[in-house]
Short mmCIF file of C-alpha atoms in Angstrom, two decimals:
data_model
loop_
_atom_site.label_atom_id
_atom_site.label_comp_id
_atom_site.label_asym_id
_atom_site.label_seq_id
_atom_site.Cartn_x
_atom_site.Cartn_y
_atom_site.Cartn_z
CA MET A 1 100.09 118.04 70.63
CA PHE A 2 98.37 115.58 68.29
CA ASN A 3 97.83 118.35 65.75
CA GLN A 4 101.53 119.24 65.88
CA PHE A 5 102.36 115.56 65.30
CA LEU A 6 100.05 115.48 62.26
CA ARG A 7 101.42 118.70 60.80
CA GLU A 8 105.16 118.30 61.44
CA ASN A 9 106.20 114.70 62.08
CA LYS A 10 107.91 112.70 59.32
CA SER A 11 106.34 109.44 60.52
CA ALA A 12 102.95 111.11 60.34
CA THR A 13 103.70 112.03 56.72
CA VAL A 14 104.00 108.33 55.84
CA ILE A 15 100.84 107.39 57.79
CA LEU A 16 98.94 110.27 56.18
CA THR A 17 100.10 109.17 52.74
CA ILE A 18 98.68 105.69 53.35
CA LEU A 19 95.36 107.15 54.56
CA ARG A 20 95.31 109.57 51.65
CA LEU A 21 95.92 106.81 49.09
CA TYR A 22 93.24 104.63 50.68
CA LEU A 23 90.62 107.38 50.59
CA GLY A 24 91.78 108.52 47.17
CA TYR A 25 91.33 105.04 45.74
CA SER A 26 87.83 104.84 47.26
CA TRP A 27 86.80 108.20 45.81
CA PHE A 28 88.44 107.58 42.44
CA THR A 29 86.87 104.16 41.87
CA ALA A 30 83.43 105.38 42.99
CA GLY A 31 83.66 108.29 40.56
CA LEU A 32 85.08 106.18 37.74
CA HIS A 33 82.24 103.64 37.99
CA LYS A 34 79.72 106.47 37.82
CA VAL A 35 81.44 108.24 34.91
CA MET A 36 81.92 105.05 32.88
CA GLY A 37 78.63 103.35 33.75
CA GLY A 38 76.36 106.34 33.50
CA PHE A 39 74.94 107.97 36.57
CA ASP A 40 71.52 109.33 37.40
CA ALA A 41 70.91 110.81 40.84
CA THR A 42 67.15 111.11 40.33
CA GLY A 43 66.24 107.92 42.22
CA TYR A 44 68.63 108.70 45.06
CA LEU A 45 67.27 112.24 45.44
CA LYS A 46 63.66 111.08 45.33
CA GLY A 47 64.45 108.43 47.94
CA ALA A 48 66.17 110.97 50.21
CA ILE A 49 63.17 113.30 49.90
CA ALA A 50 60.60 110.52 50.49
CA ASN A 51 62.51 109.00 53.42
CA PRO A 52 64.38 111.82 55.19
CA VAL A 53 66.51 111.40 58.30
CA LYS A 54 64.20 111.26 61.32
CA GLY A 55 64.82 111.67 65.02
CA PRO A 56 63.70 109.30 67.80
CA GLU A 57 60.24 110.90 67.90
CA GLY A 58 59.79 110.50 64.15
CA GLU A 59 60.36 114.17 63.31
CA VAL A 60 62.41 115.16 60.27
CA VAL A 61 65.84 116.21 61.55
CA PHE A 62 67.25 118.05 58.52
CA GLY A 63 64.15 119.64 57.04
CA TRP A 64 66.22 122.43 55.50
CA PHE A 65 68.26 119.84 53.59
CA VAL A 66 65.14 118.07 52.35
CA GLY A 67 63.96 121.49 51.16
CA PHE A 68 67.26 121.96 49.32
CA LEU A 69 66.93 118.55 47.67
CA LYS A 70 63.32 119.17 46.70
CA GLY A 71 63.69 122.80 45.60
CA PHE A 72 67.16 122.82 44.02
CA ALA A 73 68.85 119.44 43.60
CA LEU A 74 65.98 117.51 42.04
CA PRO A 75 64.99 120.25 39.56
CA ASN A 76 68.68 120.53 38.61
CA VAL A 77 69.45 116.81 38.63
CA ASP A 78 71.29 117.09 35.31
CA LEU A 79 73.86 119.34 37.01
CA PHE A 80 74.25 116.86 39.89
CA ASN A 81 74.59 114.00 37.41
CA ILE A 82 77.79 115.74 36.28
CA LEU A 83 79.04 117.17 39.58
CA VAL A 84 78.81 113.99 41.67
CA PRO A 85 80.71 111.50 39.47
CA TRP A 86 83.32 113.99 38.25
CA GLY A 87 83.66 115.46 41.74
CA GLU A 88 84.31 112.00 43.18
CA LEU A 89 86.79 111.24 40.40
CA PHE A 90 88.75 114.49 40.88
CA ILE A 91 88.71 114.22 44.67
CA GLY A 92 90.18 110.74 44.32
CA LEU A 93 92.76 111.91 41.80
CA GLY A 94 93.81 114.81 44.02
CA LEU A 95 94.23 112.49 47.00
CA ILE A 96 96.08 109.78 45.07
CA LEU A 97 98.48 112.26 43.48
CA GLY A 98 98.78 114.34 46.64
CA CYS A 99 97.96 117.45 44.63
CA PHE A 100 95.85 120.13 46.31
CA THR A 101 95.31 117.55 49.04
CA THR A 102 93.67 119.92 51.50
CA ALA A 103 91.19 121.17 48.88
CA ALA A 104 90.46 117.63 47.70
CA ILE A 105 89.72 116.34 51.20
CA PHE A 106 87.66 119.45 52.00
CA PHE A 107 85.39 118.78 49.03
CA GLY A 108 85.38 115.06 49.86
CA LEU A 109 84.15 115.90 53.35
CA MET A 110 81.49 118.20 51.89
CA MET A 111 80.23 115.34 49.74
CA ASN A 112 80.36 112.90 52.69
CA PHE A 113 78.26 115.27 54.78
CA THR A 114 75.71 115.76 52.01
CA PHE A 115 75.35 112.00 51.69
CA PHE A 116 74.99 111.79 55.47
CA LEU A 117 72.34 114.54 55.53
CA ALA A 118 70.43 112.61 52.88
CA GLY A 119 70.39 109.57 55.16
CA THR A 120 73.17 107.44 53.68
CA VAL A 121 75.40 106.06 56.41
CA SER A 122 77.43 103.41 54.53
CA HIS A 123 81.17 104.12 54.95
CA ASN A 124 80.65 107.87 55.47
CA PRO A 125 81.53 107.88 59.21
CA ARG A 126 84.88 106.20 58.51
CA ASP A 127 85.60 108.50 55.56
CA ILE A 128 84.69 111.59 57.59
CA PHE A 129 86.94 110.51 60.47
CA LEU A 130 89.90 109.84 58.17
CA GLY A 131 89.16 112.95 56.15
CA PHE A 132 89.33 115.19 59.21
CA ILE A 133 92.69 113.68 60.15
CA ILE A 134 93.99 114.52 56.67
CA LEU A 135 92.43 117.99 56.76
CA ALA A 136 93.97 118.72 60.18
CA ALA A 137 97.39 117.64 58.88
CA GLY A 138 97.27 120.24 56.12
CA TYR A 139 100.33 120.40 53.90
CA ASN A 140 101.98 117.41 55.64
CA ALA A 141 99.32 115.08 54.19
CA GLY A 142 100.44 115.85 50.64
CA LYS A 143 104.16 116.14 51.31
CA ILE A 144 104.80 112.74 49.73
CA GLY A 145 103.02 113.76 46.57
CA LEU A 146 102.77 116.62 44.10
CA ASP A 147 102.02 119.11 46.89
CA HIS A 148 105.72 118.89 47.76
CA TRP A 149 106.40 120.94 44.60
CA VAL A 150 103.05 122.55 43.82
CA ILE A 151 102.38 124.32 47.12
CA PRO A 152 105.84 125.99 47.42
CA PHE A 153 105.55 127.09 43.78
CA ILE A 154 102.14 128.67 44.43
CA ARG A 155 103.38 130.34 47.63
CA LYS A 156 106.42 131.76 45.85
CA THR A 157 104.42 132.95 42.84
CA THR A 158 101.74 134.53 45.02
CA LYS A 159 104.32 136.22 47.26
CA ASN A 160 106.15 137.67 44.25
CA ARG A 161 102.90 138.93 42.73
CA ILE A 162 101.82 140.58 45.99
CA GLU A 163 105.20 142.25 46.43
CA LYS A 164 105.07 143.63 42.87
CA GLU A 165 101.57 145.04 43.41
CA LYS A 166 102.36 146.73 46.74
CA PRO A 167 102.16 150.49 46.38
CA LYS A 168 105.51 152.19 46.69
CA ALA A 169 105.95 154.55 49.62
CA VAL A 170 106.09 158.15 48.51
CA SER A 171 108.85 160.16 50.17
#
C-alpha cells in the first residue's frame, strides 16, 4: 500500500521532489567542495583500515571490506580521488535535475553504504533512509524533473529498436 502511494500518488510526487532536492543539494555540495578544493582519500582510507568497524566483542565486523580497502582502494587511491568527488557531484546533479533519478539514488546509496562499511556514521543513516524511499518510488520520484521527458523518450526509442530487430516470422 505504501509502495503504491510512493509510485502512483501525485502528492507523493511533490514530497519525493522535496526529498530528492534536499539529498541532491547535499550530494552536489559535498562533491563540489571536493572537486574545487582538491580531494585526497588516502588519509580516510588509511584511517578506515587502521580503525575498522568492530563488534561488541572487539572483533572486526567487515573484514572483507577492510581487505578491499587495503588490497584495492588504497593502491588505486588516484582512481578513488576522481570517482568519489565526481560521483558525488553527478549524483547530486541527477537528483536536483530529476534526471536518471533512480540510477542517481542507487549510486548514492552505494556510496553511503561504502562510507558506512568504512565506519563513517555521520548523516549516512538519514541519507540511506531517504534514499530508499526515493528508490522505492521509482519513476514517480523524478516525475517533476527531466525524467518526465527523458524516461518516456528512452522507453519509446528502446521499444522501436527492439521491434525493428525482431526476426520476421517465415511463412
